[in-house]
PDB file of C-alpha atoms and ligand atoms in Angstrom:
ATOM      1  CA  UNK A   1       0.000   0.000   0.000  1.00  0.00           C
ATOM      2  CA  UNK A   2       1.150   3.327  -1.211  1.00  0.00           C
ATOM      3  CA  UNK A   3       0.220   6.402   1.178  1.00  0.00           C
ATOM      4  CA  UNK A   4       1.750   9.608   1.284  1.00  0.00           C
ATOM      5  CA  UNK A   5       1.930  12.607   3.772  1.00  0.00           C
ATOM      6  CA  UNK A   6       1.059  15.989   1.932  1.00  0.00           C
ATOM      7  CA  UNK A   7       1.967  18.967   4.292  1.00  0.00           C
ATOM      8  CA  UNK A   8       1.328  22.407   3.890  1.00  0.00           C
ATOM      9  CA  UNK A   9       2.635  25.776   4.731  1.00  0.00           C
ATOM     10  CA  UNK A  10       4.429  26.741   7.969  1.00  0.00           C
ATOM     11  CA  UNK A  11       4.133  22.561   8.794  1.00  0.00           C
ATOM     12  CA  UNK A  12       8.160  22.532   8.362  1.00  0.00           C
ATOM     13  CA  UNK A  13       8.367  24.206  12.089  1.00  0.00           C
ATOM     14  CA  UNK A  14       6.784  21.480  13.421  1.00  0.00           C
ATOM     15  CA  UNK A  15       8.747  21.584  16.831  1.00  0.00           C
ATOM     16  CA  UNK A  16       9.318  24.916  17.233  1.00  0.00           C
ATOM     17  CA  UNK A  17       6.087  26.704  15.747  1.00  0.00           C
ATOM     18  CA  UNK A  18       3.212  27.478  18.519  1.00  0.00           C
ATOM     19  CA  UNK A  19       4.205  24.333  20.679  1.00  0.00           C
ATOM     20  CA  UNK A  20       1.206  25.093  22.924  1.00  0.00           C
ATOM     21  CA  UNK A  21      -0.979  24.103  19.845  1.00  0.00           C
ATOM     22  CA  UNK A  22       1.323  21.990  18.197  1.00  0.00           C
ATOM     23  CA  UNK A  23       3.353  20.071  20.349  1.00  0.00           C
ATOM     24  CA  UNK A  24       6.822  20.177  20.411  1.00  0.00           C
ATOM     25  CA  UNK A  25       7.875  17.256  17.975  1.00  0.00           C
ATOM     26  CA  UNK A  26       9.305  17.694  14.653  1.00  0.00           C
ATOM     27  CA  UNK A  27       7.534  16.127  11.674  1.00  0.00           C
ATOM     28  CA  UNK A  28      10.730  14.632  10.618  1.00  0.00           C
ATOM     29  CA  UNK A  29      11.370  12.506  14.596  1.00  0.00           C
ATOM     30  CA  UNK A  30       7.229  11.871  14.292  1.00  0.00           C
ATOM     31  CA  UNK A  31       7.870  10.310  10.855  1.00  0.00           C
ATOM     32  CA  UNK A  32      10.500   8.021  11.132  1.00  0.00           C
ATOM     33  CA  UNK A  33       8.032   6.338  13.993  1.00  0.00           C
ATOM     34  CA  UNK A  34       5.447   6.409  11.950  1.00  0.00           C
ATOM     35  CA  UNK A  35       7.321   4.547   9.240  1.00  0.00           C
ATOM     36  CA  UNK A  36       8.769   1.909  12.042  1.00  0.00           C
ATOM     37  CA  UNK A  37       4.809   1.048  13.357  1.00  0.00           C
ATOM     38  CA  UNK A  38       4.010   0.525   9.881  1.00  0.00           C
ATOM     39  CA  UNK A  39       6.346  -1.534   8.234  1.00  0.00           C
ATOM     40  CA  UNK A  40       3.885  -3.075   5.662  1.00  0.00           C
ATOM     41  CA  UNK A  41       3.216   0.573   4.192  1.00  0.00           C
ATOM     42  CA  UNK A  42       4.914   2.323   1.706  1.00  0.00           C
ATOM     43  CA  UNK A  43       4.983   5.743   3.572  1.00  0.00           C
ATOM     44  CA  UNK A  44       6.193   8.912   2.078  1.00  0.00           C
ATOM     45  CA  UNK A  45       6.103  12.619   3.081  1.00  0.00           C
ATOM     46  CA  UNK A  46       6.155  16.032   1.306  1.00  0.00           C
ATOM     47  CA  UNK A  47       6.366  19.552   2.478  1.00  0.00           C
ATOM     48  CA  UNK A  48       5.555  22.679   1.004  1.00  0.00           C
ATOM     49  CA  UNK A  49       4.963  26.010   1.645  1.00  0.00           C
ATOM     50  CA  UNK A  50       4.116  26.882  -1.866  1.00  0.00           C
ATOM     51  CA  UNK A  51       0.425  26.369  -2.832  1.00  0.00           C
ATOM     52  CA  UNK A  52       1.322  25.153  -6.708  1.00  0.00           C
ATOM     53  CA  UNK A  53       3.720  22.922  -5.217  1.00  0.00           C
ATOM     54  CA  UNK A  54       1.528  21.572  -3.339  1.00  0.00           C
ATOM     55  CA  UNK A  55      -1.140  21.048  -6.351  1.00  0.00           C
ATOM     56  CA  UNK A  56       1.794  19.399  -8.274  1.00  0.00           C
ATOM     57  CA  UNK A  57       1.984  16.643  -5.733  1.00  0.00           C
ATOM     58  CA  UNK A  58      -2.099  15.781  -5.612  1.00  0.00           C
ATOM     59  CA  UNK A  59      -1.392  15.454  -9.559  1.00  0.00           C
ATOM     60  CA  UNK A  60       1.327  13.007  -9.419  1.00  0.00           C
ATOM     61  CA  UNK A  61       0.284  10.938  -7.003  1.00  0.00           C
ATOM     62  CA  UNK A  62      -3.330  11.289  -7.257  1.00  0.00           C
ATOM     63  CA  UNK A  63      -3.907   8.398 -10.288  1.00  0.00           C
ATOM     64  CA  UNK A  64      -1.533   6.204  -8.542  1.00  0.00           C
ATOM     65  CA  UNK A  65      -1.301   5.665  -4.711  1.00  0.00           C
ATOM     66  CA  UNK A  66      -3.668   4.219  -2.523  1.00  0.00           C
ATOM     67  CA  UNK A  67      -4.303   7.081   0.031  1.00  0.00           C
ATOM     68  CA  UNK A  68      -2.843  10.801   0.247  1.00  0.00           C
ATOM     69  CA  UNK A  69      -3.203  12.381   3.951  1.00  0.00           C
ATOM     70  CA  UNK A  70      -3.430  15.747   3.029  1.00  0.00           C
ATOM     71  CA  UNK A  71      -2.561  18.530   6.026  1.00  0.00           C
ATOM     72  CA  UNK A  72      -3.110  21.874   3.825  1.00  0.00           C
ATOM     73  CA  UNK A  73      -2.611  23.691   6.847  1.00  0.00           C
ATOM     74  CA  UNK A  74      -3.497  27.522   6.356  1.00  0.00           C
ATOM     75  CA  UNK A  75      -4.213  26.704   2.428  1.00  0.00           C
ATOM     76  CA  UNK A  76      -7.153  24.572   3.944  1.00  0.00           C
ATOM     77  CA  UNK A  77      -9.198  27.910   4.317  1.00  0.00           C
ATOM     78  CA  UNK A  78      -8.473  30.158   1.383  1.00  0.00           C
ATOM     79  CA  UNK A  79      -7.718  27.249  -1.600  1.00  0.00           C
ATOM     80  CA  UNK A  80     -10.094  26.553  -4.111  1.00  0.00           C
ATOM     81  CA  UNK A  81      -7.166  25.347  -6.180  1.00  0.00           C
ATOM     82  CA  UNK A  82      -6.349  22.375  -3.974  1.00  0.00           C
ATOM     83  CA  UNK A  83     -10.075  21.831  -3.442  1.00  0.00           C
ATOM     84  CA  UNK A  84     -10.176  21.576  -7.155  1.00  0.00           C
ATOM     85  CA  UNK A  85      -6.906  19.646  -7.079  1.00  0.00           C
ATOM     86  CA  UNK A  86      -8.476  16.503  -4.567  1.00  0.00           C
ATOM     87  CA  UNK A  87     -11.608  16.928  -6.242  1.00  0.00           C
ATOM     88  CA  UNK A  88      -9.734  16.253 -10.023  1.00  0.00           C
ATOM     89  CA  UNK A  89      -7.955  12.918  -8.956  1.00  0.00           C
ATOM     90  CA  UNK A  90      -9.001   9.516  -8.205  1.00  0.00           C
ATOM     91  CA  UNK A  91      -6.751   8.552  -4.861  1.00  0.00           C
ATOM     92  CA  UNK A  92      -9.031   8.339  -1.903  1.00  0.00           C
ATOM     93  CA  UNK A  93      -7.926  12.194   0.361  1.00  0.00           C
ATOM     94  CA  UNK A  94      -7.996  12.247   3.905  1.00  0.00           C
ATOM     95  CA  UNK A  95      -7.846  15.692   5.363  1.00  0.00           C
ATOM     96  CA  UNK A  96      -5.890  15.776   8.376  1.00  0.00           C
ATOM     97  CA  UNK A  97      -5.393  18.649  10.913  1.00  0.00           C
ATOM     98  CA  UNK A  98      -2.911  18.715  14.522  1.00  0.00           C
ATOM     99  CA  UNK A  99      -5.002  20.779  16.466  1.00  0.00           C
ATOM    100  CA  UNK A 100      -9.211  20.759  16.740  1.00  0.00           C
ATOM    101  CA  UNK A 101      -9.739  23.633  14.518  1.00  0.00           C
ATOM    102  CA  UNK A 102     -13.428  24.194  15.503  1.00  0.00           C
ATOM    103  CA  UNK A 103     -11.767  25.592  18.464  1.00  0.00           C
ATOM    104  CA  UNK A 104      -9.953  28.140  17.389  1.00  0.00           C
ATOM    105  CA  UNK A 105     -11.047  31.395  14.928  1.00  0.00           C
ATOM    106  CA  UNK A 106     -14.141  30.973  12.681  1.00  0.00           C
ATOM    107  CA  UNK A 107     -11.602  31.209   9.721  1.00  0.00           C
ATOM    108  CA  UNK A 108     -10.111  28.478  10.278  1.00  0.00           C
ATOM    109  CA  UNK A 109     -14.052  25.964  10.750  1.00  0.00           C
ATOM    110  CA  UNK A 110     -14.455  26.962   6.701  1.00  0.00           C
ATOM    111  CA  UNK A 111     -12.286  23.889   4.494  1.00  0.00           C
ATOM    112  CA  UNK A 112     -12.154  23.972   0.774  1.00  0.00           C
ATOM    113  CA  UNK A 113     -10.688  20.450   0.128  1.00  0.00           C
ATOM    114  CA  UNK A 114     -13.392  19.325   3.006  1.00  0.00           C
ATOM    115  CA  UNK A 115     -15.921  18.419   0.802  1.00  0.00           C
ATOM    116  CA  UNK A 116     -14.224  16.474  -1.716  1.00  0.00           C
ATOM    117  CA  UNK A 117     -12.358  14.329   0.858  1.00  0.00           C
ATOM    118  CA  UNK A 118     -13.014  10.701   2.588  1.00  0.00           C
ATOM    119  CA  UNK A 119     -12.854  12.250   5.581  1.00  0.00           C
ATOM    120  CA  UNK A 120     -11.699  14.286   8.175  1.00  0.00           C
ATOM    121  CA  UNK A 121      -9.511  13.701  11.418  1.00  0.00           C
ATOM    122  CA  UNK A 122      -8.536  16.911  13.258  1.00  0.00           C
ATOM    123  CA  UNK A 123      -7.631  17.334  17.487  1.00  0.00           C
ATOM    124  CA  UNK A 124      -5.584  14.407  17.773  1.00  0.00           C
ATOM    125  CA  UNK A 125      -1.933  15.708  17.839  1.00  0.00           C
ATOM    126  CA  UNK A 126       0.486  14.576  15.376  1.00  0.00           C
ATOM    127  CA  UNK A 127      -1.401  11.233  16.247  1.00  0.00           C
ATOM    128  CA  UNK A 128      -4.047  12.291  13.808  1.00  0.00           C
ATOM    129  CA  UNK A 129      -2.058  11.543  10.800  1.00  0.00           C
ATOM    130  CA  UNK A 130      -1.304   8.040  12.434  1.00  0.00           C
ATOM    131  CA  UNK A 131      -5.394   7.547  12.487  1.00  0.00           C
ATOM    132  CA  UNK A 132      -5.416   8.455   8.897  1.00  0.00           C
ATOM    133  CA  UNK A 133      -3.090   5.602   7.782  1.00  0.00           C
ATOM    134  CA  UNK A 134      -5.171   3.521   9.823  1.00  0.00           C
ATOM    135  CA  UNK A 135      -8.187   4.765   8.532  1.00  0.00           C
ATOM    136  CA  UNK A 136      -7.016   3.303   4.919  1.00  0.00           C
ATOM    137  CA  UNK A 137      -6.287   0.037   6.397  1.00  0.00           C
ATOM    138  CA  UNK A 138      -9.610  -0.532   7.051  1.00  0.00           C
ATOM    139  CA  UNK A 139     -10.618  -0.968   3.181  1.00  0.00           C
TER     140      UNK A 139
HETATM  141  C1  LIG B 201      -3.517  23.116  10.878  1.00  0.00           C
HETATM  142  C2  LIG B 201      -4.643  24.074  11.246  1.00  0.00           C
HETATM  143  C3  LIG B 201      -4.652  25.277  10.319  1.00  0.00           C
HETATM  144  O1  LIG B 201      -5.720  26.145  10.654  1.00  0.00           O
HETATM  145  C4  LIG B 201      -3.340  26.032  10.435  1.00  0.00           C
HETATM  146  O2  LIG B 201      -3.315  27.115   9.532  1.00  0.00           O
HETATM  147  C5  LIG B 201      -2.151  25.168  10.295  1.00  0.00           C
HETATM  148  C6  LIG B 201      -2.166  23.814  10.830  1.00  0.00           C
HETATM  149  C7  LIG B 201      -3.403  21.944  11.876  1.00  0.00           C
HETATM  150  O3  LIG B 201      -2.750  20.963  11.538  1.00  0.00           O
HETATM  151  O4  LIG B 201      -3.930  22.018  12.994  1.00  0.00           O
HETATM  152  O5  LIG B 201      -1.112  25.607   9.815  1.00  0.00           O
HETATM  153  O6  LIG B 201      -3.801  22.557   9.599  1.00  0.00           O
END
């Protein structure tokens, strides 16, 4: 099984960006466990903080791999080109956010890629992206 990790902009400070809401782990140490409790997955990552870039990825791996986990972080509420994007391709999109964003400020409850996705798993930590994976699994 092919799943990859799409991340989004500012995600690269993971460990030293608002720890209070985002822990204090980088994405890189948080990855290389997720990769050891899932041996039997082929598990990749990719970061960007350019909204194009990130586009470019749902293309090429959209026709081919069996789940994308898509964090779109900030581009979540203002991109109707990655909406577009998930909605375009045929690889099942799970939408994946660190902290519970119906918590915070009412621009952050509105998601463009929302209603195109499989689903949604948001509060959970960095462990939300491990539910994700699992969430695949269950197919
Ligand atoms: C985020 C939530 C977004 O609102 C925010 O802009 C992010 C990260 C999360 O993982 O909790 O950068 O997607």
């Amino acid at each position: 099984m092919k799943i990859i990790i799409v991340n989004g902009p500012n995600l690269n400070l993971l460990g030293k960006r608002e720890p209070t809401v985002y822990g204090s782990q980088t994405f890189e140490d948080y990855f290389s466990e997720l990769q050891g409790k899932f041996p039997e997955v082929t598990l990749t990552s990719f970061q960007s903080n350019i909204e194009g870039e990130i586009i470019d990825k749902i293309h090429e791996t959209g026709f081919s791999y069996d789940g994308i986990i898509l964090n779109a972080a900030a581009y979540t509420h203002t991109s109707v080109g990655i909406g577009d994007a998930v909605k375009g391709i045929e690889t099942p999109v799970v939408e994946v956010h660190i902290s519970n964003v119906y918590q915070r400020e009412s621009f952050r409850h509105t998601s463009y890629i929302a209603p195109h996705v499989k689903g949604i798993i948001a509060g959970f930590g960095m462990q939300s992206y491990e539910l994700a994976i699992r969430s695949f699994m269950k197919d």
